Amino acid sequence: MKIDKYLVNDVNVIKIQSQIEYHESEELRNFLSELKNAEGSKVVFNLSGLKYSNSTILGIFFYYSKEIMSQKGMVCFCCLNPFVMSIFKATQLDRVVKIFSTESEALNAMT
C-alpha cells in the first residue's frame, strides 16, 4: 500500500498510489484516523492507484467520509477508474460524496 498525503492550500489530498489489500485495512484506518478529528477539514481522496476495491476498503472510506462531514468538513473523491466507479454507484456511495474526474476539479470544488 502506497499513500501520499499533501496539502493544497487548505485541502488535504490523500492520493492512493497502489492497490490496498484486505490485510492492509488496519494500516489504512490508522492513516485516516487523524483526519476525522479536525473540525472543518477538507479532504480529497484521489483513488488513481486503486484498480479494484473490496467491501472492507470501501467501508473504511465511507466511515471516514461520514466522520469528516459530521465535523463540518468536506470530502470528495476523484480519479476513479470505471470499475471502482461502478462499485461506488452500486453501493450508492456516489450519493453521499461528490466524485470528480480529476484532482484539479475536486480541489476547485473545495474552495
Short mmCIF file of N, CA, C and O in Angstrom, two decimals:
data_model
loop_
_atom_site.label_atom_id
_atom_site.label_comp_id
_atom_site.label_asym_id
_atom_site.label_seq_id
_atom_site.Cartn_x
_atom_site.Cartn_y
_atom_site.Cartn_z
N MET A 1 0.86 -1.17 0.00
CA MET A 1 0.00 0.00 0.00
C MET A 1 0.90 1.23 0.00
O MET A 1 1.78 1.37 0.84
N LYS A 2 0.64 2.11 -0.95
CA LYS A 2 1.38 3.36 -1.00
C LYS A 2 0.37 4.50 -1.06
O LYS A 2 -0.45 4.57 -1.97
N ILE A 3 0.43 5.37 -0.04
CA ILE A 3 -0.47 6.51 0.04
C ILE A 3 0.36 7.76 0.25
O ILE A 3 1.23 7.80 1.12
N ASP A 4 0.07 8.79 -0.52
CA ASP A 4 0.70 10.09 -0.34
C ASP A 4 -0.32 11.03 0.27
O ASP A 4 -1.50 10.98 -0.07
N LYS A 5 0.15 11.87 1.16
CA LYS A 5 -0.70 12.90 1.74
C LYS A 5 0.01 14.23 1.55
O LYS A 5 1.18 14.36 1.90
N TYR A 6 -0.71 15.19 0.98
CA TYR A 6 -0.13 16.52 0.82
C TYR A 6 -1.23 17.56 0.92
O TYR A 6 -2.41 17.26 0.82
N LEU A 7 -0.82 18.78 1.18
CA LEU A 7 -1.74 19.89 1.38
C LEU A 7 -1.69 20.81 0.17
O LEU A 7 -0.62 21.21 -0.28
N VAL A 8 -2.87 21.13 -0.38
CA VAL A 8 -3.00 22.10 -1.45
C VAL A 8 -3.91 23.19 -0.91
O VAL A 8 -5.10 22.96 -0.68
N ASN A 9 -3.32 24.37 -0.66
CA ASN A 9 -4.00 25.44 0.07
C ASN A 9 -4.44 24.87 1.41
O ASN A 9 -3.61 24.44 2.19
N ASP A 10 -5.72 24.80 1.69
CA ASP A 10 -6.17 24.24 2.97
C ASP A 10 -6.86 22.88 2.81
O ASP A 10 -7.61 22.45 3.67
N VAL A 11 -6.58 22.20 1.70
CA VAL A 11 -7.22 20.92 1.39
C VAL A 11 -6.20 19.79 1.54
O VAL A 11 -5.12 19.84 0.95
N ASN A 12 -6.55 18.78 2.34
CA ASN A 12 -5.73 17.58 2.45
C ASN A 12 -6.03 16.68 1.26
O ASN A 12 -7.18 16.32 1.04
N VAL A 13 -5.01 16.33 0.52
CA VAL A 13 -5.17 15.38 -0.58
C VAL A 13 -4.56 14.06 -0.14
O VAL A 13 -3.40 14.00 0.28
N ILE A 14 -5.37 13.02 -0.22
CA ILE A 14 -4.93 11.66 0.10
C ILE A 14 -4.91 10.91 -1.23
O ILE A 14 -5.96 10.63 -1.80
N LYS A 15 -3.72 10.65 -1.72
CA LYS A 15 -3.59 10.01 -3.03
C LYS A 15 -3.19 8.54 -2.87
O LYS A 15 -2.11 8.23 -2.36
N ILE A 16 -4.09 7.68 -3.29
CA ILE A 16 -3.83 6.24 -3.25
C ILE A 16 -2.99 5.90 -4.47
O ILE A 16 -3.45 6.02 -5.60
N GLN A 17 -1.75 5.48 -4.22
CA GLN A 17 -0.80 5.24 -5.31
C GLN A 17 -0.73 3.77 -5.74
O GLN A 17 -0.15 3.46 -6.76
N SER A 18 -1.31 2.90 -4.93
CA SER A 18 -1.27 1.48 -5.25
C SER A 18 -2.52 0.80 -4.71
O SER A 18 -3.29 1.40 -3.97
N GLN A 19 -2.66 -0.43 -5.06
CA GLN A 19 -3.80 -1.21 -4.60
C GLN A 19 -3.74 -1.38 -3.08
O GLN A 19 -2.67 -1.48 -2.51
N ILE A 20 -4.90 -1.39 -2.43
CA ILE A 20 -4.97 -1.64 -1.00
C ILE A 20 -5.61 -3.01 -0.80
O ILE A 20 -6.74 -3.24 -1.20
N GLU A 21 -4.86 -3.89 -0.20
CA GLU A 21 -5.34 -5.24 0.03
C GLU A 21 -6.03 -5.34 1.39
O GLU A 21 -5.83 -4.50 2.27
N TYR A 22 -6.84 -6.36 1.56
CA TYR A 22 -7.61 -6.55 2.79
C TYR A 22 -6.71 -6.51 4.03
O TYR A 22 -7.04 -5.86 5.02
N HIS A 23 -5.57 -7.17 3.97
CA HIS A 23 -4.69 -7.24 5.14
C HIS A 23 -4.06 -5.89 5.47
O HIS A 23 -3.46 -5.74 6.54
N GLU A 24 -4.22 -4.90 4.62
CA GLU A 24 -3.70 -3.56 4.88
C GLU A 24 -4.78 -2.60 5.40
O GLU A 24 -4.52 -1.42 5.60
N SER A 25 -5.96 -3.12 5.65
CA SER A 25 -7.07 -2.26 6.05
C SER A 25 -6.81 -1.54 7.37
O SER A 25 -7.19 -0.37 7.53
N GLU A 26 -6.19 -2.20 8.32
CA GLU A 26 -5.90 -1.55 9.60
C GLU A 26 -4.91 -0.39 9.42
O GLU A 26 -5.04 0.66 10.03
N GLU A 27 -3.94 -0.60 8.56
CA GLU A 27 -2.97 0.47 8.26
C GLU A 27 -3.68 1.67 7.63
O GLU A 27 -3.38 2.82 7.95
N LEU A 28 -4.63 1.41 6.75
CA LEU A 28 -5.41 2.49 6.13
C LEU A 28 -6.23 3.22 7.20
O LEU A 28 -6.26 4.46 7.22
N ARG A 29 -6.87 2.50 8.09
CA ARG A 29 -7.64 3.12 9.19
C ARG A 29 -6.75 4.04 10.02
O ARG A 29 -7.13 5.17 10.34
N ASN A 30 -5.58 3.55 10.37
CA ASN A 30 -4.66 4.35 11.18
C ASN A 30 -4.23 5.61 10.43
O ASN A 30 -4.13 6.68 11.03
N PHE A 31 -3.98 5.48 9.16
CA PHE A 31 -3.55 6.62 8.35
C PHE A 31 -4.64 7.69 8.30
O PHE A 31 -4.37 8.87 8.39
N LEU A 32 -5.90 7.26 8.17
CA LEU A 32 -7.00 8.20 8.01
C LEU A 32 -7.56 8.73 9.33
O LEU A 32 -8.26 9.74 9.34
N SER A 33 -7.23 8.08 10.44
CA SER A 33 -7.85 8.45 11.72
C SER A 33 -7.56 9.89 12.12
O SER A 33 -8.41 10.54 12.74
N GLU A 34 -6.41 10.42 11.78
CA GLU A 34 -6.10 11.81 12.16
C GLU A 34 -6.97 12.82 11.43
O GLU A 34 -7.17 13.93 11.92
N LEU A 35 -7.51 12.47 10.29
CA LEU A 35 -8.31 13.42 9.51
C LEU A 35 -9.69 13.66 10.10
O LEU A 35 -10.27 14.71 9.90
N LYS A 36 -10.22 12.69 10.80
CA LYS A 36 -11.61 12.79 11.25
C LYS A 36 -11.80 13.72 12.43
O LYS A 36 -12.91 14.12 12.72
N ASN A 37 -10.74 14.08 13.12
CA ASN A 37 -10.88 14.85 14.35
C ASN A 37 -10.83 16.36 14.17
O ASN A 37 -11.25 17.08 15.05
N ALA A 38 -10.32 16.83 13.07
CA ALA A 38 -10.19 18.28 12.88
C ALA A 38 -11.48 18.85 12.32
O ALA A 38 -11.96 18.43 11.27
N GLU A 39 -12.05 19.80 13.04
CA GLU A 39 -13.30 20.42 12.59
C GLU A 39 -13.04 21.22 11.32
O GLU A 39 -12.05 21.92 11.19
N GLY A 40 -13.92 21.08 10.36
CA GLY A 40 -13.83 21.84 9.12
C GLY A 40 -12.78 21.33 8.15
O GLY A 40 -12.39 22.04 7.23
N SER A 41 -12.32 20.11 8.32
CA SER A 41 -11.32 19.55 7.40
C SER A 41 -11.87 19.46 5.99
O SER A 41 -13.05 19.19 5.78
N LYS A 42 -11.01 19.67 5.03
CA LYS A 42 -11.34 19.46 3.62
C LYS A 42 -10.42 18.37 3.11
O LYS A 42 -9.21 18.47 3.23
N VAL A 43 -11.04 17.32 2.55
CA VAL A 43 -10.26 16.16 2.13
C VAL A 43 -10.67 15.73 0.72
O VAL A 43 -11.86 15.58 0.44
N VAL A 44 -9.68 15.55 -0.12
CA VAL A 44 -9.87 14.96 -1.45
C VAL A 44 -9.19 13.60 -1.43
O VAL A 44 -7.99 13.50 -1.14
N PHE A 45 -9.95 12.56 -1.71
CA PHE A 45 -9.40 11.22 -1.87
C PHE A 45 -9.17 10.98 -3.36
O PHE A 45 -10.12 10.87 -4.13
N ASN A 46 -7.91 10.95 -3.77
CA ASN A 46 -7.55 10.66 -5.15
C ASN A 46 -7.30 9.17 -5.24
O ASN A 46 -6.31 8.66 -4.71
N LEU A 47 -8.19 8.45 -5.91
CA LEU A 47 -8.09 6.99 -5.98
C LEU A 47 -7.46 6.49 -7.27
O LEU A 47 -7.76 5.38 -7.72
N SER A 48 -6.58 7.28 -7.85
CA SER A 48 -5.99 6.93 -9.15
C SER A 48 -5.24 5.60 -9.14
O SER A 48 -5.17 4.93 -10.17
N GLY A 49 -4.69 5.20 -8.02
CA GLY A 49 -3.95 3.95 -7.95
C GLY A 49 -4.78 2.74 -7.56
O GLY A 49 -4.30 1.61 -7.55
N LEU A 50 -6.05 2.96 -7.26
CA LEU A 50 -6.92 1.87 -6.82
C LEU A 50 -7.59 1.24 -8.04
O LEU A 50 -8.40 1.87 -8.70
N LYS A 51 -7.24 0.01 -8.33
CA LYS A 51 -7.78 -0.68 -9.51
C LYS A 51 -9.07 -1.43 -9.22
O LYS A 51 -9.89 -1.64 -10.09
N TYR A 52 -9.25 -1.86 -7.99
CA TYR A 52 -10.48 -2.51 -7.54
C TYR A 52 -10.59 -2.28 -6.05
O TYR A 52 -9.64 -1.81 -5.41
N SER A 53 -11.72 -2.58 -5.47
CA SER A 53 -11.91 -2.38 -4.03
C SER A 53 -12.80 -3.47 -3.48
O SER A 53 -13.75 -3.89 -4.13
N ASN A 54 -12.48 -3.90 -2.27
CA ASN A 54 -13.38 -4.84 -1.61
C ASN A 54 -14.25 -4.08 -0.63
O ASN A 54 -14.08 -2.88 -0.41
N SER A 55 -15.20 -4.75 -0.03
CA SER A 55 -16.17 -4.07 0.84
C SER A 55 -15.51 -3.48 2.09
O SER A 55 -15.96 -2.44 2.59
N THR A 56 -14.47 -4.08 2.58
CA THR A 56 -13.78 -3.56 3.76
C THR A 56 -13.16 -2.20 3.47
O THR A 56 -13.33 -1.25 4.23
N ILE A 57 -12.45 -2.10 2.36
CA ILE A 57 -11.78 -0.85 1.99
C ILE A 57 -12.83 0.22 1.71
O ILE A 57 -12.71 1.37 2.15
N LEU A 58 -13.86 -0.15 1.00
CA LEU A 58 -14.95 0.79 0.71
C LEU A 58 -15.61 1.27 2.00
O LEU A 58 -15.90 2.47 2.16
N GLY A 59 -15.81 0.37 2.93
CA GLY A 59 -16.38 0.73 4.23
C GLY A 59 -15.52 1.71 5.00
O GLY A 59 -16.03 2.61 5.67
N ILE A 60 -14.22 1.56 4.91
CA ILE A 60 -13.30 2.48 5.58
C ILE A 60 -13.44 3.88 4.99
O ILE A 60 -13.54 4.86 5.72
N PHE A 61 -13.46 3.99 3.66
CA PHE A 61 -13.64 5.29 3.02
C PHE A 61 -14.98 5.91 3.41
O PHE A 61 -15.06 7.10 3.70
N PHE A 62 -16.03 5.10 3.45
CA PHE A 62 -17.35 5.59 3.81
C PHE A 62 -17.36 6.09 5.25
O PHE A 62 -17.87 7.17 5.55
N TYR A 63 -16.81 5.30 6.16
CA TYR A 63 -16.77 5.68 7.57
C TYR A 63 -16.05 7.01 7.77
O TYR A 63 -16.58 7.92 8.44
N TYR A 64 -14.86 7.15 7.22
CA TYR A 64 -14.10 8.38 7.43
C TYR A 64 -14.73 9.57 6.70
O TYR A 64 -14.66 10.70 7.20
N SER A 65 -15.36 9.34 5.59
CA SER A 65 -16.08 10.42 4.91
C SER A 65 -17.19 10.95 5.81
O SER A 65 -17.34 12.16 5.99
N LYS A 66 -17.98 10.04 6.38
CA LYS A 66 -19.07 10.45 7.27
C LYS A 66 -18.54 11.15 8.52
O LYS A 66 -19.12 12.13 8.97
N GLU A 67 -17.46 10.66 9.07
CA GLU A 67 -16.88 11.27 10.26
C GLU A 67 -16.40 12.70 9.97
O GLU A 67 -16.64 13.61 10.76
N ILE A 68 -15.73 12.88 8.87
CA ILE A 68 -15.23 14.21 8.49
C ILE A 68 -16.41 15.16 8.26
O ILE A 68 -16.41 16.29 8.73
N MET A 69 -17.43 14.69 7.54
CA MET A 69 -18.58 15.54 7.27
C MET A 69 -19.36 15.86 8.55
O MET A 69 -19.92 16.95 8.67
N SER A 70 -19.36 14.96 9.50
CA SER A 70 -20.06 15.23 10.76
C SER A 70 -19.36 16.31 11.58
O SER A 70 -19.96 16.91 12.46
N GLN A 71 -18.10 16.56 11.28
CA GLN A 71 -17.33 17.62 11.94
C GLN A 71 -17.31 18.89 11.10
O GLN A 71 -16.38 19.68 11.18
N LYS A 72 -18.32 19.03 10.24
CA LYS A 72 -18.46 20.19 9.35
C LYS A 72 -17.34 20.27 8.32
O LYS A 72 -17.00 21.34 7.84
N GLY A 73 -16.79 19.12 7.99
CA GLY A 73 -15.76 19.05 6.96
C GLY A 73 -16.36 18.75 5.60
O GLY A 73 -17.56 18.52 5.47
N MET A 74 -15.50 18.77 4.61
CA MET A 74 -15.90 18.47 3.23
C MET A 74 -15.04 17.33 2.71
O MET A 74 -13.84 17.29 2.97
N VAL A 75 -15.69 16.43 1.96
CA VAL A 75 -14.99 15.27 1.40
C VAL A 75 -15.43 15.09 -0.04
O VAL A 75 -16.61 15.23 -0.36
N CYS A 76 -14.48 14.78 -0.91
CA CYS A 76 -14.83 14.34 -2.25
C CYS A 76 -13.78 13.36 -2.73
O CYS A 76 -12.72 13.22 -2.14
N PHE A 77 -14.13 12.66 -3.80
CA PHE A 77 -13.26 11.65 -4.39
C PHE A 77 -12.98 12.04 -5.83
O PHE A 77 -13.79 12.72 -6.46
N CYS A 78 -11.85 11.59 -6.34
CA CYS A 78 -11.54 11.86 -7.74
C CYS A 78 -10.70 10.72 -8.32
O CYS A 78 -10.19 9.88 -7.60
N CYS A 79 -10.63 10.74 -9.63
CA CYS A 79 -9.76 9.83 -10.40
C CYS A 79 -10.11 8.36 -10.21
O CYS A 79 -9.23 7.51 -10.10
N LEU A 80 -11.41 8.06 -10.16
CA LEU A 80 -11.85 6.67 -10.04
C LEU A 80 -11.85 6.02 -11.41
O LEU A 80 -12.34 6.60 -12.37
N ASN A 81 -11.31 4.82 -11.50
CA ASN A 81 -11.40 4.11 -12.76
C ASN A 81 -12.83 3.57 -12.91
O ASN A 81 -13.60 3.58 -11.95
N PRO A 82 -13.22 3.14 -14.10
CA PRO A 82 -14.60 2.72 -14.31
C PRO A 82 -15.07 1.59 -13.38
O PRO A 82 -16.22 1.60 -12.94
N PHE A 83 -14.19 0.67 -13.05
CA PHE A 83 -14.60 -0.43 -12.17
C PHE A 83 -14.89 0.08 -10.76
O PHE A 83 -15.92 -0.27 -10.17
N VAL A 84 -14.00 0.90 -10.22
CA VAL A 84 -14.22 1.44 -8.87
C VAL A 84 -15.45 2.34 -8.86
O VAL A 84 -16.25 2.31 -7.93
N MET A 85 -15.64 3.11 -9.92
CA MET A 85 -16.84 3.96 -10.01
C MET A 85 -18.10 3.11 -10.01
O MET A 85 -19.09 3.48 -9.37
N SER A 86 -18.08 1.97 -10.67
CA SER A 86 -19.25 1.10 -10.69
C SER A 86 -19.56 0.57 -9.28
O SER A 86 -20.73 0.42 -8.92
N ILE A 87 -18.54 0.35 -8.48
CA ILE A 87 -18.75 -0.09 -7.10
C ILE A 87 -19.35 1.04 -6.28
O ILE A 87 -20.27 0.83 -5.49
N PHE A 88 -18.85 2.27 -6.49
CA PHE A 88 -19.41 3.42 -5.78
C PHE A 88 -20.89 3.58 -6.12
O PHE A 88 -21.70 3.88 -5.24
N LYS A 89 -21.23 3.38 -7.38
CA LYS A 89 -22.64 3.51 -7.78
C LYS A 89 -23.48 2.37 -7.23
O LYS A 89 -24.61 2.59 -6.77
N ALA A 90 -22.97 1.16 -7.28
CA ALA A 90 -23.73 0.00 -6.80
C ALA A 90 -24.02 0.10 -5.31
O ALA A 90 -25.08 -0.34 -4.84
N THR A 91 -23.10 0.68 -4.56
CA THR A 91 -23.28 0.83 -3.11
C THR A 91 -23.89 2.18 -2.74
O THR A 91 -24.07 2.47 -1.56
N GLN A 92 -24.17 2.97 -3.73
CA GLN A 92 -24.76 4.30 -3.59
C GLN A 92 -23.87 5.28 -2.81
O GLN A 92 -24.35 6.27 -2.29
N LEU A 93 -22.59 5.00 -2.74
CA LEU A 93 -21.66 5.93 -2.12
C LEU A 93 -21.57 7.22 -2.93
O LEU A 93 -21.31 8.29 -2.39
N ASP A 94 -21.85 7.11 -4.22
CA ASP A 94 -21.83 8.31 -5.07
C ASP A 94 -22.94 9.30 -4.71
O ASP A 94 -22.90 10.45 -5.11
N ARG A 95 -23.91 8.85 -3.92
CA ARG A 95 -24.98 9.75 -3.45
C ARG A 95 -24.61 10.45 -2.15
O ARG A 95 -25.28 11.39 -1.74
N VAL A 96 -23.57 9.97 -1.50
CA VAL A 96 -23.14 10.51 -0.22
C VAL A 96 -22.02 11.54 -0.39
O VAL A 96 -21.97 12.53 0.32
N VAL A 97 -21.12 11.28 -1.33
CA VAL A 97 -19.97 12.16 -1.56
C VAL A 97 -19.92 12.58 -3.02
O VAL A 97 -20.43 11.88 -3.90
N LYS A 98 -19.28 13.70 -3.27
CA LYS A 98 -19.09 14.16 -4.64
C LYS A 98 -17.90 13.46 -5.24
O LYS A 98 -16.90 13.19 -4.57
N ILE A 99 -18.02 13.16 -6.54
CA ILE A 99 -16.95 12.48 -7.27
C ILE A 99 -16.60 13.31 -8.49
O ILE A 99 -17.49 13.73 -9.23
N PHE A 100 -15.31 13.52 -8.70
CA PHE A 100 -14.82 14.32 -9.82
C PHE A 100 -13.85 13.50 -10.66
O PHE A 100 -13.22 12.57 -10.17
N SER A 101 -13.75 13.87 -11.92
CA SER A 101 -12.86 13.15 -12.84
C SER A 101 -11.40 13.40 -12.54
O SER A 101 -10.57 12.49 -12.68
N THR A 102 -11.06 14.63 -12.17
CA THR A 102 -9.66 14.99 -11.96
C THR A 102 -9.45 15.59 -10.57
O THR A 102 -10.38 16.08 -9.94
N GLU A 103 -8.22 15.57 -10.15
CA GLU A 103 -7.88 16.16 -8.86
C GLU A 103 -8.10 17.67 -8.88
O GLU A 103 -8.58 18.25 -7.90
N SER A 104 -7.77 18.32 -9.99
CA SER A 104 -7.94 19.77 -10.04
C SER A 104 -9.42 20.15 -9.94
O SER A 104 -9.78 21.15 -9.29
N GLU A 105 -10.31 19.37 -10.54
CA GLU A 105 -11.76 19.63 -10.40
C GLU A 105 -12.19 19.49 -8.94
O GLU A 105 -12.98 20.30 -8.43
N ALA A 106 -11.69 18.47 -8.28
CA ALA A 106 -12.02 18.24 -6.88
C ALA A 106 -11.52 19.37 -6.00
O ALA A 106 -12.23 19.86 -5.13
N LEU A 107 -10.29 19.81 -6.24
CA LEU A 107 -9.73 20.91 -5.46
C LEU A 107 -10.51 22.20 -5.69
O LEU A 107 -10.77 22.95 -4.73
N ASN A 108 -10.90 22.46 -6.93
CA ASN A 108 -11.69 23.66 -7.22
C ASN A 108 -13.03 23.63 -6.48
O ASN A 108 -13.53 24.67 -6.05
N ALA A 109 -13.61 22.46 -6.34
CA ALA A 109 -14.90 22.33 -5.65
C ALA A 109 -14.77 22.60 -4.15
O ALA A 109 -15.76 22.94 -3.50
N MET A 110 -13.59 22.48 -3.62
CA MET A 110 -13.36 22.67 -2.19
C MET A 110 -13.15 24.14 -1.80
O MET A 110 -13.13 24.45 -0.63
N THR A 111 -12.98 24.98 -2.78
CA THR A 111 -12.70 26.40 -2.45
C THR A 111 -13.94 27.25 -2.56
O THR A 111 -14.92 26.91 -3.13
#
